[in-house]
Coordinates of C-alpha atoms in Angstrom, one line a residue:
M296 CA 0.0 0.0 0.0
T297 CA 1.5 3.4 -1.0
L298 CA -0.1 6.6 0.3
R299 CA 0.0 9.8 -1.8
D300 CA -1.0 13.4 -1.4
E301 CA -2.0 14.1 -5.0
T302 CA -3.1 17.7 -4.4
P303 CA -1.4 20.3 -6.6
L304 CA 1.8 21.7 -5.2
A305 CA 0.4 25.3 -5.4
G306 CA -3.2 24.3 -5.0
P307 CA -5.5 25.8 -2.4
R308 CA -5.7 22.6 -0.2
I309 CA -3.5 19.7 0.9
D310 CA -4.6 16.1 1.7
V311 CA -4.3 16.4 5.5
N312 CA -6.0 13.1 6.2
V313 CA -3.5 11.1 4.1
R314 CA -0.6 12.9 5.8
L315 CA -1.9 12.0 9.3
G316 CA -2.6 8.4 8.3
W317 CA 0.9 8.1 6.8
L318 CA 2.5 9.4 10.0
T319 CA 0.7 6.7 12.0
R320 CA 1.7 4.0 9.5
M321 CA 5.3 5.1 9.6
A322 CA 5.4 4.3 13.4
R323 CA 4.7 0.6 12.4
L324 CA 7.1 0.6 9.4
L325 CA 10.0 2.0 11.4
H326 CA 9.6 -0.6 14.1
G327 CA 9.6 -3.9 12.5
A328 CA 6.4 -3.6 10.4
P329 CA 4.3 -6.0 12.5
Q330 CA 1.2 -7.3 10.8
L331 CA -2.0 -5.2 11.4
R332 CA -3.7 -8.4 12.6
R333 CA -1.2 -8.8 15.5
M334 CA -1.5 -5.1 16.4
A335 CA -5.3 -5.2 16.3
A336 CA -5.4 -8.1 18.7
T337 CA -3.0 -6.2 21.1
L338 CA -5.0 -3.0 20.9
G339 CA -8.4 -4.7 21.1
V340 CA -9.8 -3.5 17.8
G341 CA -10.5 -4.9 14.3
T342 CA -7.8 -5.1 11.6
S343 CA -10.0 -2.9 9.4
T344 CA -10.0 -0.2 12.1
L345 CA -6.2 0.1 12.1
H346 CA -6.2 0.0 8.3
R347 CA -8.5 3.0 8.2
L348 CA -6.4 4.7 10.8
E349 CA -3.2 4.2 8.7
I350 CA -4.7 5.5 5.4
G351 CA -6.3 8.6 7.0
E352 CA -9.9 7.6 6.9
L353 CA -10.1 7.4 10.7
R354 CA -8.7 9.6 13.5
D355 CA -8.6 8.1 17.0
A356 CA -6.4 9.6 19.7
G357 CA -6.8 6.6 21.9
L358 CA -5.3 4.4 19.2
L359 CA -2.5 6.9 18.6
R360 CA -1.6 6.5 22.3
G361 CA -1.6 2.8 21.8
Y362 CA 0.8 3.1 18.9
E363 CA 3.1 5.3 21.0
E364 CA 3.1 2.7 23.8
L365 CA 3.6 -0.3 21.5
F366 CA 6.5 1.2 19.7
A367 CA 8.1 3.0 22.6
L368 CA 7.7 6.4 21.0
Q369 CA 8.1 9.5 23.1
P370 CA 4.8 9.9 24.8
G371 CA 2.7 12.3 22.9
A372 CA 4.8 12.2 19.8
L373 CA 1.9 11.1 17.5
R374 CA -0.9 12.8 19.4
G375 CA 1.0 16.1 19.5
A376 CA 2.0 16.3 15.8
I377 CA -1.4 15.0 14.6
G378 CA -3.3 17.3 17.0
A379 CA -1.4 20.4 15.9
T380 CA -1.8 19.6 12.2
A381 CA -5.6 18.9 12.6
R382 CA -6.0 22.1 14.5
T383 CA -4.3 24.0 11.7
F384 CA -6.6 22.6 9.0
P385 CA -9.9 21.9 10.8
Q386 CA -12.0 22.1 7.7
D387 CA -9.9 19.5 5.9
V388 CA -9.6 16.7 8.5
V389 CA -11.9 13.9 9.7
A390 CA -13.3 14.3 13.2
D391 CA -11.5 12.5 16.0
R392 CA -13.9 9.7 17.0
R393 CA -12.2 9.4 20.4
P394 CA -10.5 12.7 21.3
D395 CA -7.6 12.6 23.8
L396 CA -9.3 14.1 26.9
G397 CA -6.6 12.9 29.3
P398 CA -7.4 11.4 32.7
G399 CA -11.0 12.1 33.8
D400 CA -11.1 11.1 37.4
V401 CA -10.3 13.4 40.3
R402 CA -7.5 11.3 41.8
R403 CA -5.5 11.0 38.5
V404 CA -5.8 14.7 37.6
S405 CA -4.9 15.7 41.1
A406 CA -1.9 13.4 41.1
L407 CA -0.7 14.9 37.8
T408 CA -1.2 18.5 39.1
E409 CA 0.6 17.7 42.4
Q410 CA 3.5 16.2 40.6
L411 CA 3.9 19.4 38.5
L412 CA 3.5 21.7 41.5
A413 CA 6.1 19.8 43.4
G414 CA 8.6 20.6 40.7
L415 CA 8.1 24.4 41.0
E416 CA 10.7 24.4 43.8
Q417 CA 13.4 23.4 41.3
P418 CA 15.4 26.0 39.3
R419 CA 13.6 27.3 36.2
R420 CA 16.2 25.6 33.9
T421 CA 15.0 22.2 35.3
P422 CA 11.9 20.8 33.4
L423 CA 8.9 20.1 35.5
A424 CA 7.8 17.1 33.5
P425 CA 8.3 15.2 30.2
A426 CA 6.3 16.5 27.3
G427 CA 3.8 13.5 27.4
L428 CA 2.9 14.3 31.0
W429 CA 2.3 17.9 30.1
L430 CA 0.0 16.8 27.3
D431 CA -2.0 14.5 29.6
W432 CA -2.4 17.3 32.2
A433 CA -3.4 19.8 29.5
S434 CA -5.9 17.4 28.0
A435 CA -7.5 16.9 31.4
L436 CA -7.6 20.6 32.3
G437 CA -8.7 21.5 28.8
R438 CA -12.1 19.7 29.3
P439 CA -15.0 22.2 29.4
E440 CA -15.9 21.0 32.9
A441 CA -12.4 21.2 34.3
V442 CA -12.6 24.3 36.4
G443 CA -11.3 23.2 39.8
L444 CA -7.7 24.4 39.7
P445 CA -7.1 27.8 41.3
E446 CA -5.9 30.4 38.7
T447 CA -2.8 31.2 40.7
M448 CA -1.6 27.6 40.5
A449 CA -2.6 27.2 36.9
L450 CA -0.7 30.4 36.0
E451 CA 2.5 29.1 37.6
L452 CA 2.3 25.8 35.7
L453 CA 1.4 27.4 32.4
D454 CA 4.4 29.8 32.8
R455 CA 6.7 26.8 33.2
L456 CA 5.1 25.0 30.3
A457 CA 5.7 28.0 28.1
A458 CA 9.3 28.3 29.3
E459 CA 9.9 24.6 28.5
L460 CA 8.3 25.0 25.0
G461 CA 10.7 27.7 24.1
R462 CA 13.7 25.4 24.8
S463 CA 12.4 22.0 23.6
V464 CA 13.7 20.0 20.7
G465 CA 12.6 16.7 19.1
P466 CA 9.1 15.4 19.5
G467 CA 8.8 17.1 22.9
Y468 CA 8.7 20.5 21.1
T469 CA 5.5 19.7 19.2
T470 CA 4.0 17.8 22.1
R471 CA 4.4 20.8 24.5
Y472 CA 3.0 23.1 21.8
E473 CA -0.1 20.9 21.5
A474 CA -0.4 20.9 25.3
L475 CA -0.3 24.7 25.5
S476 CA -2.7 24.9 22.6
R477 CA -5.2 22.7 24.4
M478 CA -5.0 24.8 27.5
R479 CA -5.6 27.9 25.3
S480 CA -8.7 26.3 23.8
G481 CA -10.2 25.3 27.2
P482 CA -11.6 27.0 30.3
Y483 CA -8.1 28.2 31.3
G484 CA -7.4 29.7 27.9
H485 CA -7.4 33.3 29.2
L486 CA -4.4 32.4 31.4
V487 CA -2.3 31.6 28.4
V488 CA -2.7 35.2 27.3
E489 CA -1.7 36.3 30.8
V490 CA 1.4 34.2 30.7
A491 CA 2.4 35.8 27.5
R492 CA 1.7 39.2 28.9
H493 CA 4.0 38.5 31.9
R494 CA 6.8 37.0 29.9
V495 CA 6.9 39.9 27.4
D496 CA 7.8 42.1 30.4
H497 CA 11.4 40.8 30.4
P498 CA 13.4 43.3 28.3
G499 CA 15.4 40.5 26.6
I500 CA 12.5 38.0 26.0
Q501 CA 13.5 35.2 23.6
A502 CA 11.5 32.2 22.3
L503 CA 8.3 34.2 22.1
A504 CA 6.9 33.2 18.7
D505 CA 5.6 29.8 19.7
L506 CA 3.9 31.1 22.8
M507 CA 2.2 33.8 20.8
S508 CA 1.2 31.2 18.2
A509 CA -0.5 29.3 21.0
V510 CA -2.2 32.5 22.1
G511 CA -3.6 32.7 18.5
E512 CA -5.2 29.3 18.7
L513 CA -8.4 30.9 20.0
E514 CA -9.8 34.1 18.6
D515 CA -11.2 36.2 21.4
E516 CA -11.1 39.9 22.3
A517 CA -8.3 39.5 24.9
A518 CA -6.0 37.7 22.5
T519 CA -6.6 40.2 19.6
A520 CA -6.1 43.2 21.9
F521 CA -2.9 41.9 23.4
S522 CA -1.5 40.9 20.0
A523 CA -2.3 44.3 18.6
H524 CA -0.7 46.0 21.6
L525 CA 2.6 44.2 20.9
L526 CA 2.8 45.9 17.5
L527 CA 3.6 49.1 19.4
D528 CA 6.6 47.5 21.1
R529 CA 9.8 48.8 19.6
R530 CA 11.6 45.5 20.2
D531 CA 11.8 43.7 16.8
R532 CA 11.2 40.3 18.3
V533 CA 8.1 41.4 20.2
S534 CA 6.4 43.3 17.4
Q535 CA 7.1 40.3 15.0
A536 CA 5.4 38.0 17.5
G537 CA 2.4 40.3 17.6
V538 CA 2.1 40.2 13.8
L539 CA 2.4 36.4 13.8
A540 CA -0.3 36.0 16.4
L541 CA -2.7 38.3 14.5
F542 CA -2.1 36.2 11.4
N543 CA -2.9 33.1 13.4
L544 CA -6.0 34.6 14.9
A545 CA -7.2 35.7 11.5
A546 CA -6.6 32.3 10.0
I547 CA -8.6 30.4 12.7
G548 CA -11.3 33.1 13.3
D549 CA -12.9 36.0 11.4
A550 CA -10.1 37.7 9.5
E551 CA -12.0 40.9 8.9
R552 CA -12.9 41.2 12.6
V553 CA -9.4 40.5 13.8
W554 CA -7.7 43.0 11.5
E555 CA -10.3 45.7 12.1
A556 CA -9.8 45.5 15.8
A557 CA -6.0 45.7 15.4
L558 CA -6.0 48.4 12.8
P559 CA -5.6 51.4 15.1
Q560 CA -2.5 49.9 16.8
L561 CA -1.1 48.8 13.4
L562 CA -1.4 52.3 12.0
E563 CA 0.0 53.9 15.1
A564 CA 3.0 51.5 15.2
Y565 CA 3.7 52.1 11.5
A566 CA 3.6 55.9 11.9
D567 CA 6.7 55.9 14.0
V568 CA 8.5 52.8 12.8
E569 CA 12.1 53.3 11.6
P570 CA 12.5 52.3 7.9
G571 CA 14.9 49.5 7.2
T572 CA 14.4 47.7 10.5
P573 CA 13.0 44.2 10.9
R574 CA 10.0 45.8 12.7
H575 CA 9.4 47.9 9.5
D576 CA 9.4 44.7 7.5
W577 CA 6.9 42.9 9.7
L578 CA 4.5 45.9 10.0
S579 CA 4.7 46.4 6.2
H580 CA 3.8 42.7 5.8
A581 CA 0.8 43.1 8.0
L582 CA -0.4 46.2 6.1
R583 CA 0.1 44.4 2.8
S584 CA -2.0 41.5 4.0
L585 CA -5.1 43.5 5.2
P586 CA -8.4 42.5 3.7
G587 CA -9.5 44.7 0.8
R588 CA -11.9 47.0 2.7
L589 CA -9.5 47.5 5.5
A590 CA -6.6 48.2 3.1
E591 CA -8.6 51.0 1.6
K592 CA -9.5 52.3 5.0
A593 CA -5.8 52.3 6.0
R594 CA -4.4 53.8 2.8
P595 CA -4.8 57.5 3.7
F596 CA -3.0 57.0 7.0
V597 CA 0.1 55.2 5.6
R598 CA 2.5 57.9 4.8
K599 CA 5.7 55.9 4.6
R600 CA 6.7 53.6 1.8
L601 CA 6.1 50.0 2.7
A602 CA 9.2 47.8 3.0
P603 CA 9.7 45.6 -0.1
A604 CA 8.1 42.2 0.1
P605 CA 10.6 40.0 1.9
L606 CA 12.9 37.7 0.0
I607 CA 11.4 34.8 2.0
D608 CA 8.0 35.4 0.3
F609 CA 9.3 34.5 -3.1
E610 CA 6.8 32.3 -4.9
P611 CA 8.5 29.7 -7.2
G612 CA 7.0 29.4 -10.7
E613 CA 5.7 26.2 -12.3
A614 CA 9.1 25.1 -13.8
L615 CA 10.9 25.7 -10.5
R616 CA 8.2 23.9 -8.5
A617 CA 8.6 20.9 -10.8
E618 CA 12.4 20.9 -10.4
R619 CA 12.1 21.1 -6.6
E620 CA 9.5 18.3 -6.6
R621 CA 12.0 16.1 -8.5
E622 CA 14.7 16.9 -6.0
C623 CA 12.5 16.1 -3.1
R624 CA 11.6 12.8 -4.7
R625 CA 15.3 11.9 -5.0
A626 CA 15.9 13.0 -1.4
A627 CA 13.0 11.0 -0.1
L628 CA 14.3 7.9 -1.9
S629 CA 17.7 8.4 -0.3
V630 CA 16.0 8.5 3.1
T631 CA 13.9 5.4 2.6
D632 CA 16.9 3.6 1.2
A633 CA 18.9 4.4 4.3
L634 CA 16.0 3.1 6.5
D635 CA 15.4 0.1 4.2
L636 CA 11.8 1.1 3.5
E637 CA 9.7 1.2 0.3
E638 CA 9.2 4.4 -1.6
Q639 CA 7.2 7.0 0.4
P640 CA 5.6 9.7 -1.8
V641 CA 4.1 11.5 1.2
L642 CA 7.6 11.9 2.5
A643 CA 8.7 13.6 -0.7
R644 CA 5.7 16.0 -0.5
L645 CA 6.4 16.8 3.1
L646 CA 10.0 17.7 2.2
Y647 CA 8.7 19.9 -0.6
D648 CA 6.3 21.7 1.6
M649 CA 8.8 22.2 4.4
G650 CA 11.6 23.6 2.2
T651 CA 9.9 25.2 -0.8
A652 CA 6.2 25.9 -0.2
V653 CA 5.5 29.6 0.4
Q654 CA 2.6 28.8 2.8
D655 CA 3.9 28.8 6.3
D656 CA 1.1 26.6 7.7
R657 CA 2.1 23.8 5.3
A658 CA 5.8 24.1 6.1
V659 CA 5.3 24.1 9.9
T660 CA 2.9 21.2 10.0
S661 CA 5.2 19.3 7.6
Y662 CA 8.2 19.6 10.0
M663 CA 6.0 18.8 13.0
L664 CA 4.8 15.6 11.4
L665 CA 8.4 14.6 10.4
G666 CA 9.6 15.4 13.9
A667 CA 7.4 12.8 15.5
H668 CA 9.9 10.1 14.3
P669 CA 13.4 11.3 15.2
E670 CA 15.1 8.4 13.3
L671 CA 13.3 9.8 10.2
S672 CA 13.7 13.5 10.8
A673 CA 17.5 13.2 11.3
L674 CA 17.8 12.0 7.8
T675 CA 15.2 14.4 6.3
D676 CA 17.0 17.4 7.8
A677 CA 20.3 16.2 6.4
A678 CA 18.6 15.8 2.9
L679 CA 17.0 19.2 3.1
F680 CA 20.3 20.8 4.1
E681 CA 22.0 19.3 1.1
Q682 CA 19.3 20.6 -1.1
A683 CA 19.5 24.1 0.4
R684 CA 23.3 24.1 0.2
G685 CA 23.2 23.6 -3.5
E686 CA 20.3 26.0 -4.0
Q687 CA 20.9 28.7 -6.7
E688 CA 17.8 30.7 -5.7
P689 CA 18.8 32.6 -2.5
A690 CA 15.1 32.9 -1.3
L691 CA 14.6 29.2 -1.4
A692 CA 18.0 28.5 0.4
R693 CA 17.1 30.9 3.2
R694 CA 13.5 29.6 3.4
A695 CA 14.8 26.0 3.8
A696 CA 17.3 27.1 6.4
R697 CA 14.7 29.0 8.4
Q698 CA 12.4 26.0 8.5
L699 CA 15.2 23.7 9.5
V700 CA 15.7 25.9 12.6
G701 CA 12.0 26.3 13.2
A702 CA 11.5 22.5 13.1
R703 CA 13.8 22.0 16.2
H704 CA 14.3 18.4 15.3
G705 CA 17.5 18.5 17.4
A706 CA 19.7 16.1 15.3
P707 CA 23.2 16.9 14.1
V708 CA 23.3 18.1 10.4
P709 CA 26.4 16.9 8.6
G710 CA 28.4 19.5 6.6
L711 CA 26.9 22.4 8.6
D712 CA 30.3 24.2 8.8
V713 CA 29.8 25.5 5.3
W714 CA 27.1 27.9 6.5
L715 CA 29.2 29.1 9.4
T716 CA 31.5 30.8 6.9
S717 CA 28.8 32.0 4.6
P718 CA 28.8 35.7 3.6
D719 CA 25.0 35.6 4.1
P720 CA 24.6 36.6 7.8
H721 CA 21.2 34.8 7.9
L722 CA 22.7 31.5 6.7
A723 CA 25.6 31.8 9.1
G724 CA 23.1 32.6 11.9
F725 CA 20.9 29.6 11.0
G726 CA 24.0 27.5 11.0
V727 CA 25.0 28.3 14.6
R728 CA 21.5 27.8 15.8
L729 CA 21.2 24.4 14.2
R730 CA 24.4 23.4 16.0
A731 CA 23.0 24.5 19.3
L732 CA 19.7 22.7 18.6
A733 CA 21.6 19.5 18.1
G734 CA 23.5 19.9 21.4
E735 CA 26.8 20.8 19.6
A736 CA 29.3 23.5 20.7
V737 CA 28.7 26.9 19.1
P738 CA 31.8 29.0 18.1
T739 CA 33.1 31.6 20.5
E740 CA 36.3 32.7 18.8
G741 CA 37.3 34.7 15.8
W742 CA 34.2 36.4 14.2
A743 CA 32.1 34.7 16.9
A744 CA 33.9 36.2 19.9
P745 CA 31.4 37.4 22.5
D746 CA 33.2 40.7 22.9
R747 CA 33.0 41.5 19.1
L748 CA 29.2 41.2 18.7
D749 CA 28.9 44.9 17.8
A750 CA 31.0 44.3 14.7
L751 CA 28.6 41.7 13.4
D752 CA 25.4 42.1 11.3
P753 CA 22.7 42.6 13.9
A754 CA 20.7 39.6 12.7
L755 CA 23.8 37.3 13.0
A756 CA 24.6 38.7 16.4
G757 CA 21.1 37.9 17.6
H758 CA 21.3 34.3 16.2
L759 CA 24.7 33.8 17.9
V760 CA 23.4 34.8 21.4
N761 CA 20.3 32.6 20.8
A762 CA 22.6 29.7 19.9
W763 CA 24.8 30.2 23.0
G764 CA 21.7 30.2 25.1
M765 CA 20.2 27.1 23.6
A766 CA 23.6 25.3 24.0
E767 CA 24.0 26.6 27.6
Q768 CA 27.4 28.0 26.9
I769 CA 27.5 30.1 30.1
A770 CA 30.9 31.9 29.6
P771 CA 30.0 33.9 26.4
L772 CA 26.6 34.7 27.8
E773 CA 28.1 36.2 30.9
T774 CA 30.6 38.2 28.8
V775 CA 27.7 39.6 26.7
R776 CA 25.6 40.4 29.8
A777 CA 28.5 42.1 31.6
G778 CA 29.3 44.2 28.5
G779 CA 25.9 45.9 28.7
G780 CA 25.4 46.2 25.0
P781 CA 22.2 45.7 22.9
H782 CA 22.2 41.9 23.5
A783 CA 22.9 42.0 27.3
S784 CA 19.2 41.5 28.2
A785 CA 18.9 38.6 25.9
A786 CA 21.9 36.9 27.5
D787 CA 20.4 37.6 30.9
W788 CA 17.2 35.9 29.8
W789 CA 19.0 32.7 28.6
L790 CA 21.1 32.6 31.8
A791 CA 17.9 32.6 33.9
E792 CA 15.8 30.3 31.7
G793 CA 18.3 27.6 30.7
G794 CA 19.0 25.9 27.4
R795 CA 18.2 23.0 25.2
L796 CA 15.6 20.5 26.5
D797 CA 15.5 17.1 24.9
D798 CA 13.1 14.7 26.5
A799 CA 14.7 11.4 25.6
A800 CA 17.7 9.9 23.9
P801 CA 16.7 7.9 20.8
S802 CA 17.7 4.5 22.1
S803 CA 16.5 5.0 25.7
S804 CA 13.3 3.0 25.3
P805 CA 13.7 0.2 22.8
S806 CA 10.6 -0.9 20.9
P807 CA 9.3 -4.3 22.0
W808 CA 8.6 -5.2 18.3
P809 CA 11.4 -7.2 16.6
G810 CA 13.1 -5.6 13.6
S811 CA 12.8 -2.0 14.9
V812 CA 15.1 0.6 13.5
E813 CA 18.0 0.7 15.9
A814 CA 20.1 3.6 17.1
A815 CA 22.5 3.1 14.1
S816 CA 19.8 4.5 11.9
W817 CA 20.4 7.8 13.5
N818 CA 23.6 8.1 11.5
T819 CA 22.8 11.1 9.4
T820 CA 26.0 10.6 7.4
A821 CA 24.2 7.8 5.5
T822 CA 24.8 8.2 1.8
L823 CA 22.0 10.3 0.3
R824 CA 21.1 10.0 -3.3
T825 CA 21.6 13.3 -5.1
G826 CA 22.0 12.3 -8.7
P827 CA 19.2 11.8 -11.2

């Protein structure tokens, strides 16, 4: 059986259900490919039920949990990636016949909460719980009837969940994002906005985009007002997060209503923005994206020239799309060859959408799905890096690099040093961040010396501080903080929050099924097919 997403590359929709079914099926194929009949007997369902689950005709969070347990996946790996993807494309996905509501009895919910609360006495850099436990807790507290936890306690726990999300790599990143999104969509949703409001108060706030994306998972007056308020903030990172949250709110709610509510702040922010800054770019992007009626309404008040459309928004034409599709097919075959699997057309499509598609929702959900299986994402990241490294179109090279960083898969990328010496400060910045996300040392000498940050391109300097923080390289961070320059507050934030958080080593919980992919499959230096 070969699954395919046969929707047009630049079409208005994707086949979400096939992608979700494929991800579930890959759990079985990567772990010995046991027969559906054996699995069905173990899980207490019919063989046809699992077949429908694996081809995308059925969604059942209870069975996804069963797959996670049978194949010793990181708890929440499938439920997190599939939940986040389904939430992004609600109109295109089958309904979940057995939603993951978490434990429903008082004793179990209380035990989960007490376990989390007990961890609050530990330093902030110490995680309170694995990602799967966070998902269980959020699923239980996200029920409509779950209103028994005092807000002060919930706020403390949500603040720590948001902090861990910003530092997570591997499947734990997507699982924690899904946990925070479920809390945002439930009776405690208003507290997620309050957590964001509190965290923005730190002058050097980092890792804000994912938190604001979670804020944008539910359109309400508080979220729209807070996101619009962030547009007025002169910090590039904060105003960018506000724009991203508004885009998310507009996508899942009433776009006209969201942008009309935010229009006064958008116009006020744009009136005093400094041209040529990242903030100017993002506010211009927001103005350029206004619905027609609101664009006409705003036009008389926009007296500065909009920033040019960013390079990253480059839309490849038909010929270039076809060329990239062929490259992604070759890359997918290289990955499946290395894993001793049959051809996987869905994998090729996910690689295309992650590295080439202009639609951010397709790219993000593609890398979230790939990240559910670390033995797979380690190879796909290496393949996508090779494709980006040979890319002749600068916009596509930078787009692929940005998504590799955003994916936070956390595996080493062979050959990455070529980006560290790139004249493009963005590629060099993405290179040091990919090193940090993989748990590798980040340069601190030569051009990367912490006392020479002011001589670097501002974007590269910001990437470098972020990388030192994620890698928990204390010495350069302390040097930057002591220097009192423009990045001192960011260094202070990382020193307080801690660095990279990886929930589990790949071989820590071997699958009970014979023939599973072993730790050796994590060798990302496997020969990748690049020729025709």
